[in-house]
Amino acid sequence: MKKLKVEKVKLNNGVRIPSIGIGTWQIPNSENLVLSLQSAIELGYRYIDTAAIYENEPSVAEAIRRCGVKRSEFFISSKCWAANRTYDSVMRAFEESLRNLKLDYLDCYLIHWPYTKGEPLAWQSVNIGTWRAFEKLYEEGLVKTIGISNFQMHHLVSFLARANVAPAINQLEFHPGYTQRSAVSFCKKNGITVEAWSPLGHGALLDEPLIKEIASHYERSVAQVILRWCRHHHVVPVTRALTAEHQIENLESFDFDLSDDDITRLDNMPLMGFSGLEPDHVSF
């Protein structure tokens, strides 16, 4: 397979990461996942996103082992699940992820969801308490980049005021029809790189007439238009693509530009493709 070039994005800690990642959410730990990741690696993907709750870290490890690519070329990210919010439980969860991934260090570790239960002072203290363990892992060099996921602006205000190390990444649900403008704008103003999970709106956007019209104009696919729109907003998309065909399609999303008018049309789409996972109301 021909390896395609992927540009890099510089984080607030100086680390440079690929401008597109390959995601593994809702993909079981299996030989199929290993083969899919092998294909992605051969094509040029170096950013692999997983999480403890996905229960597929061993498949990521096996794909890395088989590919023969230097460890230093990869950006491997995992996430600490909501059940692990104390200092000690974060440390145990991190060690388990390292064992599952068969790695000596992680390139990125994220708090998967903010704690939001109870009075503000209570959940604010829990979130920053969790972060203290992340800061320790970062200081010890066990993880190169630390960040958060699904944090909204009201979570971030108190969090940043008390953090010793600012998060480098906030991974959010972000796509046309669900742009989370306040959170994205706040992150940008504070030097936090935004990543997009489910940038295609869980597949709901693939048949959206407006995006199909725009895609036809540029002679591109709907997915390519959406991913290019993400990068226009300086958001790093984390895509789930199991086949080589879709992996190539996604990698070829960045060699064209959308007009300002088309960007605005995509920005202003009505609510669509939203997962329903609102951080202040999830049950975990």
Tab-separated table of C-alpha atoms in Angstrom:
chain	number	residue	atom	x	y	z
A	1	MET	CA	0.000	0.000	0.000
A	2	LYS	CA	1.124	3.546	-0.723
A	3	LYS	CA	1.879	5.529	2.432
A	4	LEU	CA	0.140	8.915	2.463
A	5	LYS	CA	1.608	12.006	4.113
A	6	VAL	CA	-0.063	13.325	7.258
A	7	GLU	CA	0.672	16.845	8.469
A	8	LYS	CA	1.428	17.573	12.121
A	9	VAL	CA	-0.229	19.875	14.659
A	10	LYS	CA	1.774	21.486	17.463
A	11	LEU	CA	0.288	21.256	20.966
A	12	ASN	CA	0.729	23.774	23.778
A	13	ASN	CA	3.497	21.631	25.307
A	14	GLY	CA	5.501	21.557	22.074
A	15	VAL	CA	4.559	17.988	21.144
A	16	ARG	CA	3.611	17.566	17.483
A	17	ILE	CA	0.774	15.174	16.681
A	18	PRO	CA	-0.740	13.887	13.419
A	19	SER	CA	-3.584	16.033	12.107
A	20	ILE	CA	-5.873	12.984	11.886
A	21	GLY	CA	-6.242	9.963	14.129
A	22	ILE	CA	-7.717	6.503	13.766
A	23	GLY	CA	-10.352	5.756	16.400
A	24	THR	CA	-11.404	2.439	17.921
A	25	TRP	CA	-14.621	3.263	19.798
A	26	GLN	CA	-17.255	0.498	19.592
A	27	ILE	CA	-14.865	-1.856	17.784
A	28	PRO	CA	-14.394	-5.125	19.708
A	29	ASN	CA	-11.016	-6.485	20.704
A	30	SER	CA	-10.485	-8.863	17.767
A	31	GLU	CA	-8.317	-9.984	14.881
A	32	ASN	CA	-10.477	-7.812	12.622
A	33	LEU	CA	-9.449	-4.733	14.572
A	34	VAL	CA	-5.792	-5.776	14.456
A	35	LEU	CA	-5.942	-6.172	10.674
A	36	SER	CA	-7.781	-2.878	10.260
A	37	LEU	CA	-5.156	-1.042	12.306
A	38	GLN	CA	-2.368	-2.744	10.374
A	39	SER	CA	-3.912	-1.415	7.184
A	40	ALA	CA	-4.154	2.083	8.654
A	41	ILE	CA	-0.525	2.012	9.784
A	42	GLU	CA	0.653	0.849	6.359
A	43	LEU	CA	-1.229	3.764	4.788
A	44	GLY	CA	0.431	6.317	7.053
A	45	TYR	CA	-1.734	6.665	10.149
A	46	ARG	CA	0.368	7.065	13.275
A	47	TYR	CA	-2.195	8.393	15.730
A	48	ILE	CA	-4.235	5.589	17.317
A	49	ASP	CA	-6.949	6.461	19.822
A	50	THR	CA	-8.265	3.927	22.321
A	51	ALA	CA	-9.614	3.861	25.893
A	52	ALA	CA	-9.795	1.481	28.826
A	53	ILE	CA	-13.578	1.264	28.536
A	54	TYR	CA	-13.327	0.189	24.877
A	55	GLU	CA	-11.653	-3.039	26.062
A	56	ASN	CA	-9.594	-3.228	22.858
A	57	GLU	CA	-6.174	-1.985	23.967
A	58	PRO	CA	-4.661	-5.484	23.404
A	59	SER	CA	-5.634	-5.311	19.713
A	60	VAL	CA	-3.877	-1.963	19.415
A	61	ALA	CA	-0.800	-3.524	21.001
A	62	GLU	CA	-0.828	-6.427	18.564
A	63	ALA	CA	-1.191	-4.160	15.524
A	64	ILE	CA	1.776	-2.089	16.681
A	65	ARG	CA	3.816	-5.248	17.283
A	66	ARG	CA	3.130	-6.645	13.816
A	67	CYS	CA	3.732	-3.495	11.793
A	68	GLY	CA	7.465	-3.057	12.409
A	69	VAL	CA	7.201	0.740	12.664
A	70	LYS	CA	9.385	2.442	15.271
A	71	ARG	CA	7.619	3.205	18.534
A	72	SER	CA	8.789	6.812	18.316
A	73	GLU	CA	6.731	7.339	15.144
A	74	PHE	CA	3.439	6.620	16.896
A	75	PHE	CA	1.119	8.806	18.909
A	76	ILE	CA	-0.826	6.359	21.081
A	77	SER	CA	-3.635	7.774	23.197
A	78	SER	CA	-5.825	6.135	25.818
A	79	LYS	CA	-8.361	7.395	28.337
A	80	CYS	CA	-9.047	6.943	32.036
A	81	TRP	CA	-12.616	5.819	32.620
A	82	ALA	CA	-15.098	7.573	34.903
A	83	ALA	CA	-14.869	4.906	37.622
A	84	ASN	CA	-11.256	5.905	38.277
A	85	ARG	CA	-11.372	9.394	39.744
A	86	THR	CA	-9.078	9.152	42.786
A	87	TYR	CA	-5.308	9.593	42.634
A	88	ASP	CA	-4.572	5.924	43.362
A	89	SER	CA	-7.228	4.564	41.011
A	90	VAL	CA	-5.892	6.718	38.173
A	91	MET	CA	-2.418	5.314	38.753
A	92	ARG	CA	-3.736	1.739	38.704
A	93	ALA	CA	-5.798	2.392	35.572
A	94	PHE	CA	-2.803	3.923	33.803
A	95	GLU	CA	-0.582	0.959	34.672
A	96	GLU	CA	-3.245	-1.440	33.378
A	97	SER	CA	-3.471	0.448	30.087
A	98	LEU	CA	0.311	0.323	29.715
A	99	ARG	CA	0.231	-3.450	30.305
A	100	ASN	CA	-2.608	-3.936	27.825
A	101	LEU	CA	-0.824	-1.832	25.210
A	102	LYS	CA	2.570	-3.419	25.986
A	103	LEU	CA	4.167	0.021	26.137
A	104	ASP	CA	6.638	1.745	28.441
A	105	TYR	CA	4.895	5.093	28.091
A	106	LEU	CA	1.821	6.664	26.514
A	107	ASP	CA	1.896	9.570	24.127
A	108	CYS	CA	-1.404	10.858	25.462
A	109	TYR	CA	-3.711	10.118	28.382
A	110	LEU	CA	-7.129	11.759	28.719
A	111	ILE	CA	-9.758	12.043	31.442
A	112	HIS	CA	-12.604	10.391	29.551
A	113	TRP	CA	-15.495	12.363	31.097
A	114	PRO	CA	-15.677	15.225	33.593
A	115	TYR	CA	-17.220	14.574	36.978
A	116	THR	CA	-20.401	16.662	37.203
A	117	LYS	CA	-22.422	15.277	40.134
A	118	GLY	CA	-23.495	17.368	43.124
A	119	GLU	CA	-22.613	20.944	43.989
A	120	PRO	CA	-20.021	22.823	41.898
A	121	LEU	CA	-17.357	22.820	44.615
A	122	ALA	CA	-17.678	19.041	44.905
A	123	TRP	CA	-17.345	18.153	41.221
A	124	GLN	CA	-14.681	20.775	40.670
A	125	SER	CA	-12.573	19.227	43.429
A	126	VAL	CA	-13.021	15.718	42.033
A	127	ASN	CA	-11.924	16.778	38.544
A	128	ILE	CA	-8.809	18.580	39.739
A	129	GLY	CA	-8.051	15.720	42.145
A	130	THR	CA	-8.080	13.319	39.198
A	131	TRP	CA	-5.861	15.739	37.287
A	132	ARG	CA	-3.218	15.718	40.037
A	133	ALA	CA	-2.507	12.072	39.183
A	134	PHE	CA	-2.280	12.978	35.496
A	135	GLU	CA	0.186	15.747	36.320
A	136	LYS	CA	2.321	13.270	38.269
A	137	LEU	CA	2.391	10.836	35.344
A	138	TYR	CA	3.375	13.707	33.058
A	139	GLU	CA	6.125	14.924	35.394
A	140	GLU	CA	7.563	11.400	35.581
A	141	GLY	CA	7.657	11.098	31.785
A	142	LEU	CA	5.249	8.171	31.696
A	143	VAL	CA	2.975	10.129	29.393
A	144	LYS	CA	4.083	12.788	26.909
A	145	THR	CA	0.787	14.685	26.755
A	146	ILE	CA	-2.143	14.901	29.149
A	147	GLY	CA	-5.603	16.100	28.336
A	148	ILE	CA	-9.317	15.833	28.839
A	149	SER	CA	-12.382	14.725	26.943
A	150	ASN	CA	-15.953	16.005	26.910
A	151	PHE	CA	-15.175	19.001	29.132
A	152	GLN	CA	-17.502	21.944	28.533
A	153	MET	CA	-16.625	25.578	29.192
A	154	HIS	CA	-18.088	25.606	32.719
A	155	HIS	CA	-15.997	22.545	33.588
A	156	LEU	CA	-12.882	24.152	32.157
A	157	VAL	CA	-13.015	27.538	33.896
A	158	SER	CA	-12.418	26.226	37.421
A	159	PHE	CA	-10.245	23.389	36.127
A	160	LEU	CA	-7.736	25.674	34.409
A	161	ALA	CA	-7.629	27.988	37.416
A	162	ARG	CA	-6.328	25.129	39.592
A	163	ALA	CA	-4.298	23.029	37.149
A	164	ASN	CA	-0.513	23.134	37.468
A	165	VAL	CA	-0.151	21.684	33.961
A	166	ALA	CA	-2.660	22.885	31.396
A	167	PRO	CA	-4.373	20.161	29.360
A	168	ALA	CA	-3.019	20.018	25.819
A	169	ILE	CA	-6.102	18.376	24.291
A	170	ASN	CA	-9.859	18.367	24.783
A	171	GLN	CA	-11.573	15.644	22.753
A	172	LEU	CA	-15.180	16.586	22.039
A	173	GLU	CA	-18.069	15.387	19.943
A	174	PHE	CA	-17.750	17.834	17.058
A	175	HIS	CA	-19.310	17.780	13.613
A	176	PRO	CA	-21.675	19.776	11.407
A	177	GLY	CA	-24.937	19.814	13.310
A	178	TYR	CA	-23.180	19.760	16.690
A	179	THR	CA	-20.372	22.299	16.811
A	180	GLN	CA	-20.118	23.017	20.567
A	181	ARG	CA	-19.069	26.564	19.760
A	182	SER	CA	-18.599	27.842	23.309
A	183	ALA	CA	-16.382	24.937	24.365
A	184	VAL	CA	-14.354	24.984	21.145
A	185	SER	CA	-13.875	28.753	21.284
A	186	PHE	CA	-12.824	28.615	24.935
A	187	CYS	CA	-10.286	25.882	24.210
A	188	LYS	CA	-8.777	27.827	21.326
A	189	LYS	CA	-8.463	30.983	23.426
A	190	ASN	CA	-6.652	28.980	26.101
A	191	GLY	CA	-4.283	27.108	23.800
A	192	ILE	CA	-6.018	23.732	24.082
A	193	THR	CA	-6.170	21.689	20.872
A	194	VAL	CA	-9.643	20.344	20.148
A	195	GLU	CA	-10.068	16.850	18.751
A	196	ALA	CA	-13.305	15.577	17.237
A	197	TRP	CA	-14.758	12.221	18.148
A	198	SER	CA	-17.453	10.928	15.797
A	199	PRO	CA	-16.731	13.720	13.285
A	200	LEU	CA	-19.163	12.117	10.820
A	201	GLY	CA	-22.040	12.370	13.289
A	202	HIS	CA	-22.304	8.613	13.843
A	203	GLY	CA	-22.979	8.213	10.124
A	204	ALA	CA	-26.099	10.382	10.249
A	205	LEU	CA	-24.458	13.089	8.121
A	206	LEU	CA	-23.497	10.860	5.207
A	207	ASP	CA	-26.899	11.255	3.543
A	208	GLU	CA	-27.472	14.887	4.502
A	209	PRO	CA	-28.538	16.725	1.286
A	210	LEU	CA	-26.643	19.936	2.040
A	211	ILE	CA	-23.339	18.161	2.580
A	212	LYS	CA	-23.941	15.942	-0.454
A	213	GLU	CA	-24.502	19.068	-2.537
A	214	ILE	CA	-21.254	20.615	-1.298
A	215	ALA	CA	-19.376	17.350	-1.838
A	216	SER	CA	-20.650	17.123	-5.408
A	217	HIS	CA	-19.426	20.652	-6.138
A	218	TYR	CA	-15.886	19.758	-5.049
A	219	GLU	CA	-16.053	16.248	-6.515
A	220	ARG	CA	-15.326	14.833	-3.084
A	221	SER	CA	-17.084	12.481	-0.710
A	222	VAL	CA	-19.280	13.676	2.137
A	223	ALA	CA	-16.744	12.335	4.629
A	224	GLN	CA	-13.939	14.296	2.977
A	225	VAL	CA	-15.928	17.531	3.113
A	226	ILE	CA	-16.660	17.050	6.813
A	227	LEU	CA	-13.058	16.225	7.696
A	228	ARG	CA	-11.819	19.216	5.703
A	229	TRP	CA	-14.328	21.372	7.579
A	230	CYS	CA	-12.882	20.061	10.862
A	231	ARG	CA	-9.371	21.058	9.863
A	232	HIS	CA	-10.597	24.491	8.737
A	233	HIS	CA	-11.585	24.970	12.376
A	234	HIS	CA	-8.172	23.647	13.509
A	235	VAL	CA	-9.846	20.581	15.003
A	236	VAL	CA	-8.096	17.202	14.767
A	237	PRO	CA	-10.590	14.534	13.644
A	238	VAL	CA	-10.388	11.064	15.163
A	239	THR	CA	-12.068	8.857	12.595
A	240	ARG	CA	-13.288	5.289	12.767
A	241	ALA	CA	-12.479	3.617	9.452
A	242	LEU	CA	-12.227	-0.161	9.292
A	243	THR	CA	-11.448	-0.620	5.597
A	244	ALA	CA	-8.458	0.532	3.573
A	245	GLU	CA	-10.851	2.279	1.189
A	246	HIS	CA	-12.274	4.494	3.919
A	247	GLN	CA	-8.874	4.992	5.536
A	248	ILE	CA	-7.474	6.318	2.244
A	249	GLU	CA	-10.581	8.440	1.671
A	250	ASN	CA	-10.107	10.103	5.054
A	251	LEU	CA	-6.397	10.715	4.540
A	252	GLU	CA	-7.128	12.407	1.217
A	253	SER	CA	-9.384	14.997	2.850
A	254	PHE	CA	-6.862	17.793	3.242
A	255	ASP	CA	-5.651	18.658	-0.261
A	256	PHE	CA	-8.527	20.999	-1.109
A	257	ASP	CA	-10.213	24.029	0.457
A	258	LEU	CA	-13.836	24.845	1.154
A	259	SER	CA	-15.175	28.298	0.333
A	260	ASP	CA	-16.104	30.659	3.155
A	261	ASP	CA	-19.745	30.375	2.133
A	262	ASP	CA	-19.674	26.584	2.336
A	263	ILE	CA	-17.929	26.712	5.717
A	264	THR	CA	-20.687	29.009	6.973
A	265	ARG	CA	-23.406	26.714	5.628
A	266	LEU	CA	-21.863	23.760	7.437
A	267	ASP	CA	-21.370	25.815	10.597
A	268	ASN	CA	-25.039	26.772	10.681
A	269	MET	CA	-26.627	23.390	10.107
A	270	PRO	CA	-29.420	22.518	12.572
A	271	LEU	CA	-28.875	19.970	15.330
A	272	MET	CA	-28.070	16.670	13.648
A	273	GLY	CA	-26.059	13.525	14.332
A	274	PHE	CA	-25.754	14.259	18.067
A	275	SER	CA	-24.995	11.199	20.189
A	276	GLY	CA	-27.163	12.429	23.059
A	277	LEU	CA	-24.196	12.106	25.417
A	278	GLU	CA	-24.329	15.428	27.252
A	279	PRO	CA	-21.582	15.532	29.931
A	280	ASP	CA	-23.762	16.994	32.693
A	281	HIS	CA	-26.439	14.335	32.226
A	282	VAL	CA	-24.660	11.055	31.478
A	283	SER	CA	-25.210	8.291	34.023
A	284	PHE	CA	-21.560	7.332	34.534
